[in-house]
Amino acid sequence: MTRAVVCLLLLTCPVTANEKLTPQFRLTYDKTITTKPFTGRVFVMLSQRAKEPRTRLSPIRPDPVFAKDVKNWKAGETITLSGEDLTYPRKFPELNSGSWNVQAVMDLDQGYRKFSTAPGNGYSRTKKVDLDKTRTVKLHLDQIVKPTPFPETDRVKLVDIPSKLLSDFHKRVVRLQAGVILPKSFKSNPKKRYPVIYEIPGFSGTHFGALRAAKRNPTNVDGVEALYVVLNPSSRWGHHVFADSANNGPCGEALIKELIPYLEKKYRAIGNPGSRIVTGHSSGGWSSLWLQVTYPSFFGGVWSTSPDSVDFRAFQDSNIYTEKNIFFRDGKPIPLVRRGRTVMLSFRPYSDMDTIMGHGGQLGSFEAVFGPRGKDGRPVPLWDRKTGAINPKIAQAWKKYDIRLILEQNWKRLAPLLKGKIHVYMGGMDTYHLDGATRLLKRSLENLESDAVVEIFPGRSHNLLDKSIRARIAREMADQFKKNRVAGSR
């Protein structure tokens, strides 16, 4: 029997029930997506749960993903993806038979974080495939992801301006966005000026969060009226946390020198350091604390909740300065996600998902901020993606972003500038093992005799922000504004 005949039989013969199989995906794309030959990463996503597989990418109960890097792929030409290409989960050579929703995506990589829903990217319509009957799936990419408009209201406004600093760095137009929630008196009292609360969302959050935040009426801060601004920290590599970095560029400088001056002038902010409070949760919690420490005279206080690792002696559950492997310790997988005391996910599967994405994953996002830029233009990895081995040279480079270390090394200068400004709140059983780093920060600040408030809430998870804690933070912010005598100005 010739090889051609064998291949034909494999492609056309039905599959036995419950048989494991490796299908082939044959892709073409329409010239409406791009008229130029495409070079980049192409994905095939499958799900038995989601109607549109591209909308579901999760490391917990992960759905299968195939990926392939292509070069000079032209409209109308066919490429094939199979189990020989990149796959996720890592050890995933075959699929169970049965019915699957299948969808293809091509990442034009135009500066957005998530390839599967990034505006401008091409994708196919979902095809329902019975893998009991076929091993070949043809998909035609002829859809384009449309940008989501920001629906302004009387009190929620969009700020969207070009950044010269970031555009010069990236050599393309980069914009800064924020959602601004106006106080109720903004229109009726046109001479009144306001303090401002700047919120930085967590990973995957953007300025669209202002639309949800407005429902809480966050401009009434325990009786003090304030502008409430939700910033957009999203970037190609994930969450840039408003830190200047070798890969993301001068994100902090652009915020301080371009975005904040623009919106404070436009929306009648008081515009002095005591009138600015910065806050955030998770990656936004790290970012808000970073901004207060990095620009101690620019902001009048920080309320950081469940921040990402503020001490790299506890990066998630690893000490990157002394440990040799981020996947295993004493032969056992290092946990990353927990629910109470139950391990839900170890570090390696999360790392594997970042690998298949190519860019925009949470772990790779850290490397883009904290690490150097490689000769290939990509962030230099902290750990080997196959073995988990930590690169000690890169770990040392991360020290520039170790908040605890920065505070200790610069405390003589920072102490008077940060007096009464630092508030960090963390659950004692944080879902992502972030409490360990916060405990180390608390101990360090106590040793420095700081008046910083670092509080651990016993038994609480990453989702710390309930009504009572929000109310407490609002009271403390209002007291801070009153203490700084910026509770409103005519």
Short mmCIF file of C-alpha atoms in Angstrom, two decimals:
data_model
loop_
_atom_site.label_atom_id
_atom_site.label_comp_id
_atom_site.label_asym_id
_atom_site.label_seq_id
_atom_site.Cartn_x
_atom_site.Cartn_y
_atom_site.Cartn_z
CA MET A 1 0.00 0.00 0.00
CA THR A 2 1.43 3.40 -0.96
CA ARG A 3 1.92 6.21 1.55
CA ALA A 4 -0.61 8.36 -0.32
CA VAL A 5 -3.30 5.67 0.00
CA VAL A 6 -2.57 5.24 3.74
CA CYS A 7 -2.90 9.00 4.30
CA LEU A 8 -6.17 9.07 2.34
CA LEU A 9 -7.59 6.26 4.48
CA LEU A 10 -6.57 8.02 7.67
CA LEU A 11 -8.34 11.16 6.56
CA THR A 12 -11.56 9.52 5.42
CA CYS A 13 -12.09 6.50 7.68
CA PRO A 14 -14.46 6.90 10.64
CA VAL A 15 -12.92 6.91 14.12
CA THR A 16 -13.80 4.19 16.61
CA ALA A 17 -15.75 5.45 19.64
CA ASN A 18 -13.54 6.47 22.59
CA GLU A 19 -10.44 6.24 20.38
CA LYS A 20 -7.76 8.85 20.96
CA LEU A 21 -6.88 10.77 17.81
CA THR A 22 -4.82 13.61 16.44
CA PRO A 23 -6.87 15.58 13.92
CA GLN A 24 -5.52 17.86 11.24
CA PHE A 25 -6.75 21.44 10.85
CA ARG A 26 -6.51 22.97 7.39
CA LEU A 27 -6.70 26.75 7.44
CA THR A 28 -7.20 29.45 4.84
CA TYR A 29 -7.90 33.14 5.35
CA ASP A 30 -9.69 35.85 3.42
CA LYS A 31 -7.88 38.88 2.03
CA THR A 32 -10.32 41.13 3.92
CA ILE A 33 -8.29 40.31 7.05
CA THR A 34 -5.00 41.38 5.50
CA THR A 35 -3.83 41.84 1.92
CA LYS A 36 -0.18 41.37 2.91
CA PRO A 37 1.38 37.93 3.47
CA PHE A 38 0.97 37.07 7.14
CA THR A 39 3.88 36.22 9.43
CA GLY A 40 2.97 35.37 13.00
CA ARG A 41 1.18 32.86 15.20
CA VAL A 42 -2.01 31.03 14.19
CA PHE A 43 -4.24 29.19 16.67
CA VAL A 44 -6.90 26.52 16.57
CA MET A 45 -9.01 26.47 19.74
CA LEU A 46 -11.43 23.73 20.72
CA SER A 47 -14.09 23.44 23.38
CA GLN A 48 -16.94 21.20 24.37
CA ARG A 49 -18.27 23.94 26.68
CA ALA A 50 -17.90 27.31 24.93
CA LYS A 51 -19.83 28.13 21.77
CA GLU A 52 -16.94 30.36 20.72
CA PRO A 53 -13.74 28.65 21.88
CA ARG A 54 -11.70 31.82 21.36
CA THR A 55 -13.53 33.42 24.28
CA ARG A 56 -12.35 30.76 26.72
CA LEU A 57 -8.65 30.42 27.56
CA SER A 58 -8.08 29.21 31.11
CA PRO A 59 -5.40 27.19 32.93
CA ILE A 60 -8.04 25.59 35.17
CA ARG A 61 -9.88 22.83 33.30
CA PRO A 62 -8.12 23.99 30.12
CA ASP A 63 -9.56 23.49 26.66
CA PRO A 64 -7.20 22.28 23.91
CA VAL A 65 -5.24 24.77 21.81
CA PHE A 66 -3.03 24.16 18.77
CA ALA A 67 -0.65 26.90 17.60
CA LYS A 68 1.81 27.36 14.77
CA ASP A 69 4.21 30.11 13.76
CA VAL A 70 3.90 30.80 10.03
CA LYS A 71 5.83 32.96 7.60
CA ASN A 72 4.53 34.75 4.51
CA TRP A 73 1.16 32.95 4.57
CA LYS A 74 -0.97 34.33 1.74
CA ALA A 75 -4.74 34.71 1.50
CA GLY A 76 -6.27 31.62 -0.07
CA GLU A 77 -3.28 29.38 0.68
CA THR A 78 -3.81 26.36 2.94
CA ILE A 79 -1.71 25.62 6.01
CA THR A 80 -2.07 22.60 8.25
CA LEU A 81 -1.93 22.38 12.05
CA SER A 82 -1.69 19.07 13.87
CA GLY A 83 -0.37 17.48 17.05
CA GLU A 84 3.18 18.06 15.79
CA ASP A 85 2.74 21.81 16.34
CA LEU A 86 2.57 23.74 19.63
CA THR A 87 -0.13 22.32 21.86
CA TYR A 88 -1.70 23.19 25.21
CA PRO A 89 -1.95 21.61 27.74
CA ARG A 90 1.70 20.67 27.34
CA LYS A 91 1.23 16.87 27.25
CA PHE A 92 -1.62 16.86 24.80
CA PRO A 93 -0.88 14.84 21.67
CA GLU A 94 -4.43 13.61 21.12
CA LEU A 95 -8.10 14.49 21.56
CA ASN A 96 -10.97 12.45 22.85
CA SER A 97 -13.46 11.58 20.15
CA GLY A 98 -16.86 13.20 20.16
CA SER A 99 -18.34 16.57 19.29
CA TRP A 100 -16.19 19.72 19.56
CA ASN A 101 -16.64 23.42 18.80
CA VAL A 102 -13.61 24.49 16.75
CA GLN A 103 -12.38 27.96 15.85
CA ALA A 104 -9.21 29.43 14.32
CA VAL A 105 -7.52 32.74 15.18
CA MET A 106 -4.62 34.62 13.58
CA ASP A 107 -2.75 37.10 15.75
CA LEU A 108 -1.79 40.21 13.80
CA ASP A 109 -0.06 41.35 17.00
CA GLN A 110 -1.06 45.02 16.88
CA GLY A 111 -0.13 45.82 20.48
CA TYR A 112 -3.03 44.22 22.34
CA ARG A 113 -2.77 41.71 25.17
CA LYS A 114 -5.12 38.82 24.37
CA PHE A 115 -4.68 37.34 20.91
CA SER A 116 -8.09 35.66 20.80
CA THR A 117 -10.14 38.83 21.27
CA ALA A 118 -7.73 41.60 20.19
CA PRO A 119 -9.28 44.19 17.85
CA GLY A 120 -8.14 43.69 14.26
CA ASN A 121 -7.28 40.01 14.61
CA GLY A 122 -8.81 37.52 12.21
CA TYR A 123 -10.85 34.48 13.18
CA SER A 124 -13.14 31.83 11.73
CA ARG A 125 -16.73 31.14 12.49
CA THR A 126 -17.20 28.28 14.94
CA LYS A 127 -17.53 24.88 13.34
CA LYS A 128 -19.08 21.99 15.24
CA VAL A 129 -17.10 18.87 14.44
CA ASP A 130 -17.84 15.25 15.31
CA LEU A 131 -14.42 13.69 15.76
CA ASP A 132 -16.00 10.23 15.67
CA LYS A 133 -16.47 10.79 11.95
CA THR A 134 -13.55 12.86 10.74
CA ARG A 135 -9.94 13.72 11.40
CA THR A 136 -9.68 16.64 8.99
CA VAL A 137 -11.22 20.01 9.84
CA LYS A 138 -11.26 22.86 7.35
CA LEU A 139 -11.53 26.39 8.75
CA HIS A 140 -11.70 29.66 6.82
CA LEU A 141 -10.77 32.84 8.68
CA ASP A 142 -12.97 35.62 7.33
CA GLN A 143 -14.07 37.47 10.49
CA ILE A 144 -12.32 40.45 12.11
CA VAL A 145 -12.50 41.31 15.81
CA LYS A 146 -14.10 44.72 16.12
CA PRO A 147 -13.05 47.21 18.78
CA THR A 148 -15.51 47.66 21.64
CA PRO A 149 -16.73 51.27 21.84
CA PHE A 150 -16.59 53.04 25.20
CA PRO A 151 -20.20 54.15 25.90
CA GLU A 152 -19.86 57.53 27.58
CA THR A 153 -22.64 58.80 29.86
CA ASP A 154 -23.34 62.11 31.58
CA ARG A 155 -21.00 61.11 34.38
CA VAL A 156 -18.59 58.59 32.82
CA LYS A 157 -16.15 60.02 30.29
CA LEU A 158 -13.42 58.55 28.11
CA VAL A 159 -9.92 59.99 28.02
CA ASP A 160 -7.90 58.69 25.07
CA ILE A 161 -4.75 60.57 24.09
CA PRO A 162 -1.57 59.71 22.17
CA SER A 163 1.59 59.33 24.25
CA LYS A 164 4.68 60.86 22.72
CA LEU A 165 6.91 59.11 25.25
CA LEU A 166 5.54 55.63 24.53
CA SER A 167 5.13 56.21 20.80
CA ASP A 168 8.77 57.24 20.52
CA PHE A 169 9.83 54.13 22.46
CA HIS A 170 7.75 51.64 20.45
CA LYS A 171 8.07 53.49 17.11
CA ARG A 172 4.31 53.32 16.57
CA VAL A 173 1.38 55.28 17.91
CA VAL A 174 0.62 54.28 21.51
CA ARG A 175 -2.35 55.75 23.33
CA LEU A 176 -3.17 56.32 26.99
CA GLN A 177 -6.73 55.67 28.16
CA ALA A 178 -8.76 56.25 31.27
CA GLY A 179 -12.40 56.18 32.29
CA VAL A 180 -13.31 59.24 34.38
CA ILE A 181 -16.31 59.19 36.72
CA LEU A 182 -17.53 62.70 37.51
CA PRO A 183 -18.97 63.73 40.89
CA LYS A 184 -22.68 64.55 40.99
CA SER A 185 -21.98 68.26 41.49
CA PHE A 186 -19.63 68.51 38.49
CA LYS A 187 -22.13 70.19 36.15
CA SER A 188 -24.11 72.15 38.71
CA ASN A 189 -21.03 73.67 40.36
CA PRO A 190 -18.68 74.57 37.45
CA LYS A 191 -16.16 76.37 39.66
CA LYS A 192 -15.60 73.53 42.08
CA ARG A 193 -12.34 71.59 41.93
CA TYR A 194 -11.90 68.03 43.15
CA PRO A 195 -9.38 65.58 44.59
CA VAL A 196 -8.82 62.46 42.51
CA ILE A 197 -8.70 58.73 43.20
CA TYR A 198 -6.74 56.79 40.57
CA GLU A 199 -7.66 53.11 40.34
CA ILE A 200 -5.45 50.59 38.52
CA PRO A 201 -7.37 47.41 37.60
CA GLY A 202 -5.92 43.94 38.05
CA PHE A 203 -4.68 41.69 35.27
CA SER A 204 -6.99 41.78 32.20
CA GLY A 205 -8.75 44.89 33.56
CA THR A 206 -8.93 48.12 31.57
CA HIS A 207 -10.45 51.60 31.75
CA PHE A 208 -13.79 49.98 30.84
CA GLY A 209 -13.93 49.13 34.54
CA ALA A 210 -15.12 52.70 35.09
CA LEU A 211 -18.51 51.67 33.72
CA ARG A 212 -18.90 49.06 36.46
CA ALA A 213 -17.32 51.20 39.16
CA ALA A 214 -19.79 54.01 38.45
CA LYS A 215 -22.60 51.82 39.78
CA ARG A 216 -20.98 51.98 43.25
CA ASN A 217 -20.91 55.80 43.08
CA PRO A 218 -17.21 55.87 44.05
CA THR A 219 -17.09 59.68 43.70
CA ASN A 220 -18.80 59.93 47.10
CA VAL A 221 -15.87 58.98 49.31
CA ASP A 222 -17.53 58.82 52.72
CA GLY A 223 -19.01 62.28 52.19
CA VAL A 224 -16.09 63.75 50.23
CA GLU A 225 -16.67 64.36 46.53
CA ALA A 226 -13.83 63.26 44.26
CA LEU A 227 -13.10 62.44 40.67
CA TYR A 228 -12.69 58.68 40.25
CA VAL A 229 -10.37 57.60 37.44
CA VAL A 230 -9.91 54.02 36.21
CA LEU A 231 -6.68 53.68 34.25
CA ASN A 232 -5.84 51.26 31.44
CA PRO A 233 -2.71 49.23 32.32
CA SER A 234 -3.06 46.73 29.47
CA SER A 235 -0.22 46.22 27.00
CA ARG A 236 1.05 43.73 24.43
CA TRP A 237 2.93 41.83 27.12
CA GLY A 238 0.04 41.84 29.60
CA HIS A 239 -0.14 44.36 32.45
CA HIS A 240 2.58 47.02 32.41
CA VAL A 241 1.77 48.14 35.99
CA PHE A 242 2.80 51.73 35.13
CA ALA A 243 6.43 50.90 35.74
CA ASP A 244 9.12 52.12 33.35
CA SER A 245 10.72 49.00 31.90
CA ALA A 246 13.02 47.75 29.16
CA ASN A 247 10.18 45.97 27.35
CA ASN A 248 7.13 48.16 27.93
CA GLY A 249 8.85 51.53 27.84
CA PRO A 250 8.32 54.61 30.05
CA CYS A 251 4.80 53.73 31.24
CA GLY A 252 5.14 55.43 34.64
CA GLU A 253 6.68 58.54 33.17
CA ALA A 254 3.91 58.75 30.56
CA LEU A 255 1.27 58.52 33.30
CA ILE A 256 2.86 61.22 35.46
CA LYS A 257 3.91 63.61 32.69
CA GLU A 258 1.21 63.13 30.05
CA LEU A 259 -2.04 61.47 31.13
CA ILE A 260 -2.55 62.84 34.64
CA PRO A 261 -1.79 66.50 33.74
CA TYR A 262 -4.18 66.26 30.79
CA LEU A 263 -7.16 64.82 32.64
CA GLU A 264 -6.65 66.91 35.81
CA LYS A 265 -6.78 70.06 33.72
CA LYS A 266 -9.77 68.87 31.66
CA TYR A 267 -11.85 67.77 34.66
CA ARG A 268 -11.01 70.47 37.21
CA ALA A 269 -8.86 68.50 39.61
CA ILE A 270 -7.20 70.35 42.48
CA GLY A 271 -3.94 69.13 41.05
CA ASN A 272 -1.57 68.98 44.01
CA PRO A 273 0.06 65.89 45.61
CA GLY A 274 -2.24 65.77 48.64
CA SER A 275 -5.27 65.63 46.35
CA ARG A 276 -4.15 62.43 44.58
CA ILE A 277 -4.78 58.95 45.95
CA VAL A 278 -3.80 55.80 44.07
CA THR A 279 -5.38 52.41 44.60
CA GLY A 280 -5.62 49.02 42.93
CA HIS A 281 -6.19 45.31 43.39
CA SER A 282 -3.92 42.37 42.52
CA SER A 283 -1.61 43.50 39.68
CA GLY A 284 -3.23 46.89 40.20
CA GLY A 285 -2.36 46.58 43.88
CA TRP A 286 1.31 46.08 43.03
CA SER A 287 1.14 48.94 40.54
CA SER A 288 -0.46 51.39 42.97
CA LEU A 289 2.16 50.64 45.64
CA TRP A 290 4.93 50.93 43.04
CA LEU A 291 3.68 54.35 41.95
CA GLN A 292 3.49 55.65 45.52
CA VAL A 293 7.01 54.42 46.30
CA THR A 294 8.49 55.54 42.96
CA TYR A 295 6.77 58.95 42.96
CA PRO A 296 6.45 59.55 46.72
CA SER A 297 5.89 63.30 46.42
CA PHE A 298 3.38 63.06 43.57
CA PHE A 299 0.69 61.00 45.32
CA GLY A 300 -0.87 61.66 48.72
CA GLY A 301 -1.60 58.06 49.69
CA VAL A 302 -1.97 54.49 48.46
CA TRP A 303 -4.52 51.78 49.25
CA SER A 304 -3.19 48.55 47.76
CA THR A 305 -5.23 45.35 48.07
CA SER A 306 -4.00 41.80 47.37
CA PRO A 307 -0.92 43.06 45.51
CA ASP A 308 1.23 40.80 43.34
CA SER A 309 4.52 39.80 44.95
CA VAL A 310 6.01 42.85 46.68
CA ASP A 311 9.07 40.84 47.79
CA PHE A 312 10.72 38.45 45.36
CA ARG A 313 11.85 36.23 48.19
CA ALA A 314 8.24 35.11 47.85
CA PHE A 315 7.42 35.33 44.16
CA GLN A 316 4.12 33.43 44.33
CA ASP A 317 5.56 30.54 46.38
CA SER A 318 9.26 30.74 45.36
CA ASN A 319 12.34 32.66 46.47
CA ILE A 320 13.80 33.53 43.07
CA TYR A 321 17.12 34.61 44.63
CA THR A 322 17.94 31.26 46.24
CA GLU A 323 15.83 28.54 44.60
CA LYS A 324 16.98 26.82 41.43
CA ASN A 325 13.67 25.66 39.97
CA ILE A 326 10.29 27.35 39.78
CA PHE A 327 8.33 24.20 38.79
CA PHE A 328 9.51 21.77 41.46
CA ARG A 329 10.71 21.76 45.05
CA ASP A 330 12.01 18.51 46.54
CA GLY A 331 10.61 16.70 43.52
CA LYS A 332 7.08 17.99 44.07
CA PRO A 333 5.21 20.54 41.89
CA ILE A 334 5.19 24.05 43.35
CA PRO A 335 1.57 25.22 43.78
CA LEU A 336 0.29 28.43 42.23
CA VAL A 337 -3.48 28.52 42.74
CA ARG A 338 -5.36 27.29 45.80
CA ARG A 339 -8.88 27.28 47.14
CA GLY A 340 -8.51 27.30 50.88
CA ARG A 341 -5.94 24.58 51.49
CA THR A 342 -6.75 22.69 48.29
CA VAL A 343 -4.24 23.06 45.46
CA MET A 344 -6.07 23.91 42.26
CA LEU A 345 -3.10 24.45 39.94
CA SER A 346 0.68 24.19 40.06
CA PHE A 347 3.10 26.66 38.50
CA ARG A 348 4.02 24.68 35.40
CA PRO A 349 0.57 24.48 33.68
CA TYR A 350 0.19 28.22 34.10
CA SER A 351 3.61 28.70 32.54
CA ASP A 352 2.64 26.38 29.69
CA MET A 353 -0.40 28.52 28.88
CA ASP A 354 1.81 31.61 28.64
CA THR A 355 4.02 29.72 26.18
CA ILE A 356 1.18 28.86 23.82
CA MET A 357 -0.15 32.45 23.93
CA GLY A 358 3.16 33.90 22.76
CA HIS A 359 2.53 37.19 24.57
CA GLY A 360 0.04 38.69 27.00
CA GLY A 361 0.06 36.00 29.71
CA GLN A 362 0.19 36.83 33.42
CA LEU A 363 3.58 35.22 34.15
CA GLY A 364 5.21 36.56 31.01
CA SER A 365 3.81 39.94 31.97
CA PHE A 366 6.06 39.91 35.06
CA GLU A 367 9.09 39.11 32.94
CA ALA A 368 8.27 41.99 30.60
CA VAL A 369 8.22 44.47 33.49
CA PHE A 370 10.94 43.16 35.78
CA GLY A 371 13.45 41.66 33.35
CA PRO A 372 15.75 42.86 30.56
CA ARG A 373 14.99 42.83 26.86
CA GLY A 374 16.67 40.12 24.79
CA LYS A 375 18.39 40.45 21.44
CA ASP A 376 15.27 38.98 19.81
CA GLY A 377 13.21 41.89 21.18
CA ARG A 378 11.40 39.69 23.69
CA PRO A 379 11.67 39.75 27.51
CA VAL A 380 14.44 37.49 28.77
CA PRO A 381 12.77 34.60 30.64
CA LEU A 382 13.36 34.18 34.35
CA TRP A 383 12.90 30.42 34.06
CA ASP A 384 13.36 27.79 31.37
CA ARG A 385 9.91 26.97 29.99
CA LYS A 386 10.69 23.25 29.63
CA THR A 387 12.63 22.52 32.82
CA GLY A 388 11.64 25.34 35.19
CA ALA A 389 15.31 26.18 35.92
CA ILE A 390 15.67 29.75 37.25
CA ASN A 391 18.26 31.97 35.58
CA PRO A 392 20.12 33.53 38.57
CA LYS A 393 21.43 36.41 36.45
CA ILE A 394 17.89 37.43 35.51
CA ALA A 395 16.73 37.00 39.12
CA GLN A 396 19.35 39.57 40.14
CA ALA A 397 18.10 41.93 37.41
CA TRP A 398 14.61 41.76 38.95
CA LYS A 399 15.89 43.43 42.13
CA LYS A 400 15.24 46.85 40.56
CA TYR A 401 11.51 46.11 40.99
CA ASP A 402 11.56 44.40 44.39
CA ILE A 403 9.45 46.88 46.38
CA ARG A 404 10.55 45.63 49.80
CA LEU A 405 14.20 45.87 48.77
CA ILE A 406 13.75 49.36 47.31
CA LEU A 407 12.16 50.57 50.54
CA GLU A 408 14.96 49.13 52.67
CA GLN A 409 17.74 50.49 50.49
CA ASN A 410 16.23 53.99 50.21
CA TRP A 411 14.43 54.33 53.53
CA LYS A 412 16.37 57.36 54.79
CA ARG A 413 15.19 59.36 51.78
CA LEU A 414 11.71 57.81 51.48
CA ALA A 415 10.64 57.77 55.14
CA PRO A 416 9.55 61.43 55.42
CA LEU A 417 7.98 61.37 51.94
CA LEU A 418 5.87 58.27 52.66
CA LYS A 419 4.78 59.14 56.19
CA GLY A 420 1.10 58.32 56.65
CA LYS A 421 0.67 57.23 53.02
CA ILE A 422 1.07 53.44 52.77
CA HIS A 423 -1.88 51.07 53.28
CA VAL A 424 -1.64 47.44 52.11
CA TYR A 425 -4.37 44.86 52.74
CA MET A 426 -4.00 41.16 52.02
CA GLY A 427 -5.95 37.95 52.65
CA GLY A 428 -4.16 35.46 54.88
CA MET A 429 -4.96 32.61 52.47
CA ASP A 430 -4.48 34.45 49.20
CA THR A 431 -5.58 32.36 46.22
CA TYR A 432 -2.27 32.93 44.41
CA HIS A 433 0.05 32.63 47.44
CA LEU A 434 0.68 36.39 47.45
CA ASP A 435 0.32 36.71 51.22
CA GLY A 436 3.85 35.40 51.81
CA ALA A 437 5.43 38.43 50.12
CA THR A 438 3.13 40.84 51.96
CA ARG A 439 4.06 39.27 55.31
CA LEU A 440 7.74 39.87 54.49
CA LEU A 441 6.97 43.48 53.54
CA LYS A 442 5.06 43.98 56.80
CA ARG A 443 8.00 42.65 58.83
CA SER A 444 10.47 44.84 56.93
CA LEU A 445 8.43 48.02 57.41
CA GLU A 446 8.03 47.27 61.11
CA ASN A 447 11.81 46.87 61.41
CA LEU A 448 12.20 50.23 59.66
CA GLU A 449 9.80 51.72 62.24
CA SER A 450 7.48 52.86 59.48
CA ASP A 451 3.92 53.98 60.20
CA ALA A 452 2.74 52.05 57.13
CA VAL A 453 -0.44 50.01 57.60
CA VAL A 454 0.09 46.47 56.31
CA GLU A 455 -2.77 44.27 57.43
CA ILE A 456 -3.28 40.55 56.86
CA PHE A 457 -6.91 39.35 57.09
CA PRO A 458 -6.84 35.77 58.46
CA GLY A 459 -8.41 33.13 56.24
CA ARG A 460 -9.37 35.58 53.48
CA SER A 461 -8.67 34.81 49.81
CA HIS A 462 -7.54 37.00 46.92
CA ASN A 463 -11.08 38.38 46.53
CA LEU A 464 -10.68 40.60 49.54
CA LEU A 465 -12.80 43.55 48.49
CA ASP A 466 -16.22 43.11 50.06
CA LYS A 467 -18.60 45.88 51.17
CA SER A 468 -17.09 46.28 54.60
CA ILE A 469 -13.51 46.65 53.36
CA ARG A 470 -14.60 49.04 50.60
CA ALA A 471 -16.41 51.14 53.22
CA ARG A 472 -13.38 51.12 55.48
CA ILE A 473 -11.06 52.20 52.66
CA ALA A 474 -13.49 54.98 51.68
CA ARG A 475 -13.44 56.30 55.27
CA GLU A 476 -9.66 56.21 55.36
CA MET A 477 -9.35 57.94 51.99
CA ALA A 478 -11.79 60.65 53.10
CA ASP A 479 -9.76 61.18 56.28
CA GLN A 480 -6.61 61.46 54.17
CA PHE A 481 -8.16 64.10 51.92
CA LYS A 482 -9.37 66.03 54.97
CA LYS A 483 -5.97 65.78 56.63
CA ASN A 484 -4.39 67.11 53.44
CA ARG A 485 -7.08 69.84 53.32
CA VAL A 486 -8.19 68.92 49.81
CA ALA A 487 -11.71 67.65 50.48
CA GLY A 488 -13.05 70.01 47.81
CA SER A 489 -12.23 73.51 46.67
CA ARG A 490 -14.28 76.32 45.16
#
